PDB file of C-alpha atoms in Angstrom:
ATOM      1  CA  UNK A  22      44.448  15.560  26.342  1.00 59.00           C
ATOM      2  CA  UNK A  23      44.400  11.903  25.235  1.00 66.00           C
ATOM      3  CA  UNK A  24      41.667  11.045  27.739  1.00 70.00           C
ATOM      4  CA  UNK A  25      39.464  13.879  26.479  1.00 68.00           C
ATOM      5  CA  UNK A  26      39.817  12.690  22.872  1.00 66.00           C
ATOM      6  CA  UNK A  27      38.923   9.135  23.843  1.00 70.00           C
ATOM      7  CA  UNK A  28      35.890  10.434  25.776  1.00 69.00           C
ATOM      8  CA  UNK A  29      34.700  12.399  22.734  1.00 65.00           C
ATOM      9  CA  UNK A  30      35.023   9.298  20.528  1.00 64.00           C
ATOM     10  CA  UNK A  31      33.072   7.189  23.033  1.00 70.00           C
ATOM     11  CA  UNK A  32      30.320   9.788  23.420  1.00 65.00           C
ATOM     12  CA  UNK A  33      30.057  10.231  19.635  1.00 69.00           C
ATOM     13  CA  UNK A  34      29.835   6.461  19.099  1.00 65.00           C
ATOM     14  CA  UNK A  35      27.122   6.204  21.740  1.00 63.00           C
ATOM     15  CA  UNK A  36      25.113   9.018  20.149  1.00 60.00           C
ATOM     16  CA  UNK A  37      25.449   7.416  16.700  1.00 61.00           C
ATOM     17  CA  UNK A  38      24.177   4.073  18.041  1.00 60.00           C
ATOM     18  CA  UNK A  39      21.305   5.818  19.822  1.00 54.00           C
ATOM     19  CA  UNK A  40      20.369   7.759  16.657  1.00 56.00           C
ATOM     20  CA  UNK A  41      20.323   4.566  14.542  1.00 52.00           C
ATOM     21  CA  UNK A  42      18.245   2.701  17.115  1.00 50.00           C
ATOM     22  CA  UNK A  43      15.751   5.544  17.514  1.00 45.00           C
ATOM     23  CA  UNK A  44      15.459   5.838  13.749  1.00 48.00           C
ATOM     24  CA  UNK A  45      14.374   2.195  13.538  1.00 49.00           C
ATOM     25  CA  UNK A  46      12.034   2.476  16.536  1.00 48.00           C
ATOM     26  CA  UNK A  47      10.381   5.625  15.183  1.00 43.00           C
ATOM     27  CA  UNK A  48       9.812   4.042  11.785  1.00 49.00           C
ATOM     28  CA  UNK A  49      12.324   4.629   9.048  1.00 53.00           C
ATOM     29  CA  UNK A  50      11.438   3.504   5.555  1.00 53.00           C
ATOM     30  CA  UNK A  51      12.442   0.003   4.622  1.00 62.00           C
ATOM     31  CA  UNK A  52      15.330  -0.484   2.229  1.00 79.00           C
ATOM     32  CA  UNK A  53      14.043   0.513  -1.213  1.00 83.00           C
ATOM     33  CA  UNK A  54      15.659  -2.440  -3.005  1.00 89.00           C
ATOM     34  CA  UNK A  55      14.158  -4.908  -0.539  1.00 91.00           C
ATOM     35  CA  UNK A  56      10.717  -3.286  -0.829  1.00 91.00           C
ATOM     36  CA  UNK A  57      10.930  -3.473  -4.635  1.00 94.00           C
ATOM     37  CA  UNK A  58      11.903  -7.152  -4.402  1.00 95.00           C
ATOM     38  CA  UNK A  59       8.873  -7.887  -2.211  1.00 95.00           C
ATOM     39  CA  UNK A  60       6.660  -6.016  -4.698  1.00 95.00           C
ATOM     40  CA  UNK A  61       8.144  -8.012  -7.591  1.00 97.00           C
ATOM     41  CA  UNK A  62       7.529 -11.327  -5.814  1.00 97.00           C
ATOM     42  CA  UNK A  63       3.933 -10.487  -4.876  1.00 97.00           C
ATOM     43  CA  UNK A  64       3.075  -9.202  -8.353  1.00 96.00           C
ATOM     44  CA  UNK A  65       4.409 -12.419  -9.887  1.00 97.00           C
ATOM     45  CA  UNK A  66       1.595 -14.424  -8.317  1.00 97.00           C
ATOM     46  CA  UNK A  67      -0.998 -15.233 -10.998  1.00 97.00           C
ATOM     47  CA  UNK A  68      -3.956 -14.278  -8.781  1.00 96.00           C
ATOM     48  CA  UNK A  69      -2.479 -10.996  -7.481  1.00 96.00           C
ATOM     49  CA  UNK A  70      -3.529  -7.822  -9.298  1.00 93.00           C
ATOM     50  CA  UNK A  71      -1.181  -5.098  -8.104  1.00 92.00           C
ATOM     51  CA  UNK A  72       0.770  -4.584  -4.904  1.00 93.00           C
ATOM     52  CA  UNK A  73      -0.485  -1.998  -2.420  1.00 91.00           C
ATOM     53  CA  UNK A  74      -0.005  -0.838   1.160  1.00 90.00           C
ATOM     54  CA  UNK A  75       3.341  -2.561   1.688  1.00 93.00           C
ATOM     55  CA  UNK A  76       4.520  -2.010   5.252  1.00 91.00           C
ATOM     56  CA  UNK A  77       7.709  -3.516   6.650  1.00 92.00           C
ATOM     57  CA  UNK A  78       8.636  -3.313  10.350  1.00 89.00           C
ATOM     58  CA  UNK A  79      12.203  -3.927  11.486  1.00 86.00           C
ATOM     59  CA  UNK A  80      12.826  -6.500  14.192  1.00 80.00           C
ATOM     60  CA  UNK A  81      16.594  -6.323  14.101  1.00 75.00           C
ATOM     61  CA  UNK A  82      19.147  -5.907  11.371  1.00 73.00           C
ATOM     62  CA  UNK A  83      18.127  -8.995   9.418  1.00 79.00           C
ATOM     63  CA  UNK A  84      14.437  -9.526  10.185  1.00 89.00           C
ATOM     64  CA  UNK A  85      11.408  -7.625   8.912  1.00 92.00           C
ATOM     65  CA  UNK A  86       7.750  -8.438   9.457  1.00 93.00           C
ATOM     66  CA  UNK A  87       5.192  -6.834   7.229  1.00 93.00           C
ATOM     67  CA  UNK A  88       1.923  -6.810   5.420  1.00 94.00           C
ATOM     68  CA  UNK A  89       0.744  -6.110   1.900  1.00 95.00           C
ATOM     69  CA  UNK A  90      -2.509  -5.823  -0.040  1.00 94.00           C
ATOM     70  CA  UNK A  91      -3.361  -6.991  -3.515  1.00 96.00           C
ATOM     71  CA  UNK A  92      -6.528  -6.924  -5.575  1.00 94.00           C
ATOM     72  CA  UNK A  93      -8.251 -10.171  -6.509  1.00 95.00           C
ATOM     73  CA  UNK A  94     -10.936 -10.822  -9.075  1.00 93.00           C
ATOM     74  CA  UNK A  95     -14.477 -10.824  -7.715  1.00 91.00           C
ATOM     75  CA  UNK A  96     -14.853 -14.335  -9.110  1.00 93.00           C
ATOM     76  CA  UNK A  97     -12.018 -15.858  -7.016  1.00 94.00           C
ATOM     77  CA  UNK A  98     -13.297 -18.300  -4.380  1.00 95.00           C
ATOM     78  CA  UNK A  99     -12.238 -18.080  -0.723  1.00 95.00           C
ATOM     79  CA  UNK A 100     -10.187 -21.305  -0.902  1.00 96.00           C
ATOM     80  CA  UNK A 101      -8.250 -19.901  -3.870  1.00 96.00           C
ATOM     81  CA  UNK A 102      -7.643 -16.652  -1.991  1.00 97.00           C
ATOM     82  CA  UNK A 103      -6.323 -18.621   0.975  1.00 96.00           C
ATOM     83  CA  UNK A 104      -3.981 -20.579  -1.300  1.00 97.00           C
ATOM     84  CA  UNK A 105      -2.808 -17.340  -2.933  1.00 97.00           C
ATOM     85  CA  UNK A 106      -1.998 -15.649   0.378  1.00 97.00           C
ATOM     86  CA  UNK A 107      -0.010 -18.674   1.546  1.00 97.00           C
ATOM     87  CA  UNK A 108       1.866 -18.830  -1.788  1.00 98.00           C
ATOM     88  CA  UNK A 109       2.741 -15.148  -1.511  1.00 98.00           C
ATOM     89  CA  UNK A 110       3.892 -15.467   2.104  1.00 98.00           C
ATOM     90  CA  UNK A 111       6.101 -18.437   1.263  1.00 98.00           C
ATOM     91  CA  UNK A 112       7.468 -16.847  -1.931  1.00 98.00           C
ATOM     92  CA  UNK A 113       8.391 -13.597  -0.139  1.00 97.00           C
ATOM     93  CA  UNK A 114      10.114 -15.474   2.681  1.00 96.00           C
ATOM     94  CA  UNK A 115      12.061 -17.656   0.252  1.00 97.00           C
ATOM     95  CA  UNK A 116      12.766 -14.829  -2.205  1.00 96.00           C
ATOM     96  CA  UNK A 117      14.238 -12.588   0.494  1.00 95.00           C
ATOM     97  CA  UNK A 118      16.294 -15.392   2.080  1.00 94.00           C
ATOM     98  CA  UNK A 119      14.161 -15.275   5.216  1.00 93.00           C
ATOM     99  CA  UNK A 120      14.581 -11.537   5.768  1.00 94.00           C
ATOM    100  CA  UNK A 121      10.889 -10.713   5.265  1.00 95.00           C
ATOM    101  CA  UNK A 122       7.954 -12.469   6.880  1.00 94.00           C
ATOM    102  CA  UNK A 123       4.562 -11.315   5.641  1.00 96.00           C
ATOM    103  CA  UNK A 124       2.242 -11.621   8.609  1.00 95.00           C
ATOM    104  CA  UNK A 125      -0.747 -10.657   6.485  1.00 95.00           C
ATOM    105  CA  UNK A 126      -1.720 -10.498   2.840  1.00 97.00           C
ATOM    106  CA  UNK A 127      -4.846  -8.386   2.659  1.00 94.00           C
ATOM    107  CA  UNK A 128      -7.101  -8.280  -0.355  1.00 94.00           C
ATOM    108  CA  UNK A 129      -9.210  -5.766  -2.191  1.00 92.00           C
ATOM    109  CA  UNK A 130     -11.998  -6.984  -4.438  1.00 89.00           C
ATOM    110  CA  UNK A 131     -11.591  -6.042  -8.103  1.00 90.00           C
ATOM    111  CA  UNK A 132     -14.839  -5.862 -10.024  1.00 86.00           C
ATOM    112  CA  UNK A 133     -14.311  -7.982 -13.133  1.00 87.00           C
ATOM    113  CA  UNK A 134     -17.819  -9.230 -13.811  1.00 87.00           C
ATOM    114  CA  UNK A 135     -19.706  -5.935 -13.610  1.00 87.00           C
ATOM    115  CA  UNK A 136     -19.419  -3.711 -16.676  1.00 91.00           C
ATOM    116  CA  UNK A 137     -20.815  -0.669 -14.839  1.00 91.00           C
ATOM    117  CA  UNK A 138     -18.260  -0.985 -12.025  1.00 91.00           C
ATOM    118  CA  UNK A 139     -15.404  -1.477 -14.514  1.00 92.00           C
ATOM    119  CA  UNK A 140     -16.461   1.652 -16.439  1.00 95.00           C
ATOM    120  CA  UNK A 141     -16.727   3.617 -13.193  1.00 94.00           C
ATOM    121  CA  UNK A 142     -13.263   2.446 -12.119  1.00 94.00           C
ATOM    122  CA  UNK A 143     -11.803   3.644 -15.402  1.00 95.00           C
ATOM    123  CA  UNK A 144     -13.503   7.047 -15.119  1.00 96.00           C
ATOM    124  CA  UNK A 145     -12.544   7.563 -11.468  1.00 96.00           C
ATOM    125  CA  UNK A 146      -8.962   6.458 -12.097  1.00 95.00           C
ATOM    126  CA  UNK A 147      -8.707   9.031 -14.878  1.00 96.00           C
ATOM    127  CA  UNK A 148     -10.082  11.776 -12.573  1.00 95.00           C
ATOM    128  CA  UNK A 149      -7.817  10.902  -9.654  1.00 95.00           C
ATOM    129  CA  UNK A 150      -4.602  10.389 -11.618  1.00 95.00           C
ATOM    130  CA  UNK A 151      -5.089  13.734 -13.409  1.00 95.00           C
ATOM    131  CA  UNK A 152      -4.016  15.435 -10.162  1.00 94.00           C
ATOM    132  CA  UNK A 153      -0.337  16.331  -9.947  1.00 90.00           C
ATOM    133  CA  UNK A 154       1.359  14.531  -7.091  1.00 90.00           C
ATOM    134  CA  UNK A 155      -1.023  11.592  -6.844  1.00 92.00           C
ATOM    135  CA  UNK A 156       1.094   8.459  -6.735  1.00 90.00           C
ATOM    136  CA  UNK A 157      -1.580   5.795  -6.836  1.00 89.00           C
ATOM    137  CA  UNK A 158      -5.220   4.834  -6.538  1.00 92.00           C
ATOM    138  CA  UNK A 159      -6.255   1.324  -5.517  1.00 91.00           C
ATOM    139  CA  UNK A 160      -8.910  -0.704  -3.733  1.00 91.00           C
ATOM    140  CA  UNK A 161     -11.705   0.606  -5.943  1.00 94.00           C
ATOM    141  CA  UNK A 162     -15.048  -0.964  -5.127  1.00 91.00           C
ATOM    142  CA  UNK A 163     -18.656  -0.288  -6.054  1.00 92.00           C
ATOM    143  CA  UNK A 164     -21.585  -1.601  -4.039  1.00 91.00           C
ATOM    144  CA  UNK A 165     -24.458  -0.979  -6.426  1.00 89.00           C
ATOM    145  CA  UNK A 166     -27.140  -2.245  -4.051  1.00 92.00           C
ATOM    146  CA  UNK A 167     -26.222   0.241  -1.293  1.00 95.00           C
ATOM    147  CA  UNK A 168     -24.975   2.918  -3.730  1.00 95.00           C
ATOM    148  CA  UNK A 169     -21.476   2.999  -2.215  1.00 94.00           C
ATOM    149  CA  UNK A 170     -18.263   3.839  -4.060  1.00 95.00           C
ATOM    150  CA  UNK A 171     -14.872   3.635  -2.361  1.00 94.00           C
ATOM    151  CA  UNK A 172     -11.147   3.575  -3.015  1.00 94.00           C
ATOM    152  CA  UNK A 173      -7.782   4.547  -1.529  1.00 92.00           C
ATOM    153  CA  UNK A 174      -5.629   7.366  -2.871  1.00 93.00           C
ATOM    154  CA  UNK A 175      -1.956   8.062  -2.179  1.00 90.00           C
ATOM    155  CA  UNK A 176      -0.868  11.668  -2.642  1.00 89.00           C
ATOM    156  CA  UNK A 177       2.864  12.375  -2.495  1.00 88.00           C
ATOM    157  CA  UNK A 178       4.193  13.636   0.846  1.00 83.00           C
ATOM    158  CA  UNK A 179       5.937  16.393  -1.124  1.00 86.00           C
ATOM    159  CA  UNK A 180       2.611  18.027  -2.022  1.00 87.00           C
ATOM    160  CA  UNK A 181       2.237  21.391  -0.291  1.00 87.00           C
ATOM    161  CA  UNK A 182      -1.252  20.452   0.954  1.00 89.00           C
ATOM    162  CA  UNK A 183      -2.138  16.751   0.742  1.00 89.00           C
ATOM    163  CA  UNK A 184      -5.460  17.384   2.480  1.00 91.00           C
ATOM    164  CA  UNK A 185      -6.508  19.946  -0.152  1.00 92.00           C
ATOM    165  CA  UNK A 186      -5.728  17.469  -2.954  1.00 92.00           C
ATOM    166  CA  UNK A 187      -7.671  14.803  -1.090  1.00 92.00           C
ATOM    167  CA  UNK A 188     -10.705  17.076  -0.598  1.00 94.00           C
ATOM    168  CA  UNK A 189     -10.610  18.092  -4.265  1.00 94.00           C
ATOM    169  CA  UNK A 190     -10.573  14.442  -5.378  1.00 95.00           C
ATOM    170  CA  UNK A 191     -13.475  13.534  -3.081  1.00 95.00           C
ATOM    171  CA  UNK A 192     -15.453  16.534  -4.351  1.00 95.00           C
ATOM    172  CA  UNK A 193     -14.854  15.707  -8.014  1.00 96.00           C
ATOM    173  CA  UNK A 194     -15.805  12.049  -7.623  1.00 96.00           C
ATOM    174  CA  UNK A 195     -18.883  12.908  -5.556  1.00 96.00           C
ATOM    175  CA  UNK A 196     -19.969  15.444  -8.210  1.00 96.00           C
ATOM    176  CA  UNK A 197     -19.504  12.845 -10.955  1.00 96.00           C
ATOM    177  CA  UNK A 198     -21.490  10.231  -8.992  1.00 96.00           C
ATOM    178  CA  UNK A 199     -24.037  12.193  -6.920  1.00 96.00           C
ATOM    179  CA  UNK A 200     -26.252   9.137  -6.369  1.00 96.00           C
ATOM    180  CA  UNK A 201     -23.454   7.312  -4.521  1.00 96.00           C
ATOM    181  CA  UNK A 202     -21.967   7.741  -1.088  1.00 95.00           C
ATOM    182  CA  UNK A 203     -18.268   8.249  -1.854  1.00 95.00           C
ATOM    183  CA  UNK A 204     -15.693   7.032   0.657  1.00 94.00           C
ATOM    184  CA  UNK A 205     -12.055   7.798  -0.103  1.00 94.00           C
ATOM    185  CA  UNK A 206      -9.237   6.692   2.196  1.00 91.00           C
ATOM    186  CA  UNK A 207      -6.231   9.000   2.315  1.00 88.00           C
ATOM    187  CA  UNK A 208      -3.428   6.448   2.232  1.00 81.00           C
ATOM    188  CA  UNK A 209       0.345   6.735   2.648  1.00 77.00           C
ATOM    189  CA  UNK A 210       3.273   5.456   0.637  1.00 68.00           C
ATOM    190  CA  UNK A 211       5.045   3.590   3.455  1.00 61.00           C
ATOM    191  CA  UNK A 212       7.620   1.700   1.373  1.00 63.00           C
ATOM    192  CA  UNK A 213       9.407   2.582  -1.854  1.00 53.00           C
TER     193      UNK A 213
END
């Protein structure tokens, strides 16, 4: 009887270890507190306007490698953007005691010098955020010359039909701006 009990304990321990390992391999969400700390650090940078698309990949119990996006003013020069991304990478590494390495800091352009684009952003944001279950809209950009309008939208996974919400948003924005080609990316909320 004692041998059978020991065997059950060993098998259970092995299954628990396998479950935890598979969970990490298959992509469990990063620790919410750590994700919020990374967001706080990134948003503290004076040139960063928002924190979007945070993804953290586990490379062991104490090491995560990730990426994040932020919006930058359309007037920011490339050398300033480079300095900002390096500041953010260093600040996240230091602020998480070396637990998080940001391999990439992507940027979205934020129209700040074009009154038409700023008005359009405000109107589209109002339309999109009026939908129940939409968590966020970001990456808004207008290319007036080519008549392009684009942004990312994050509907909640809990919505019964994320695709229907997405199609409704695209339809509403296209109807409001029929002279533009509207491109909306259906994004995911990968980290709390």
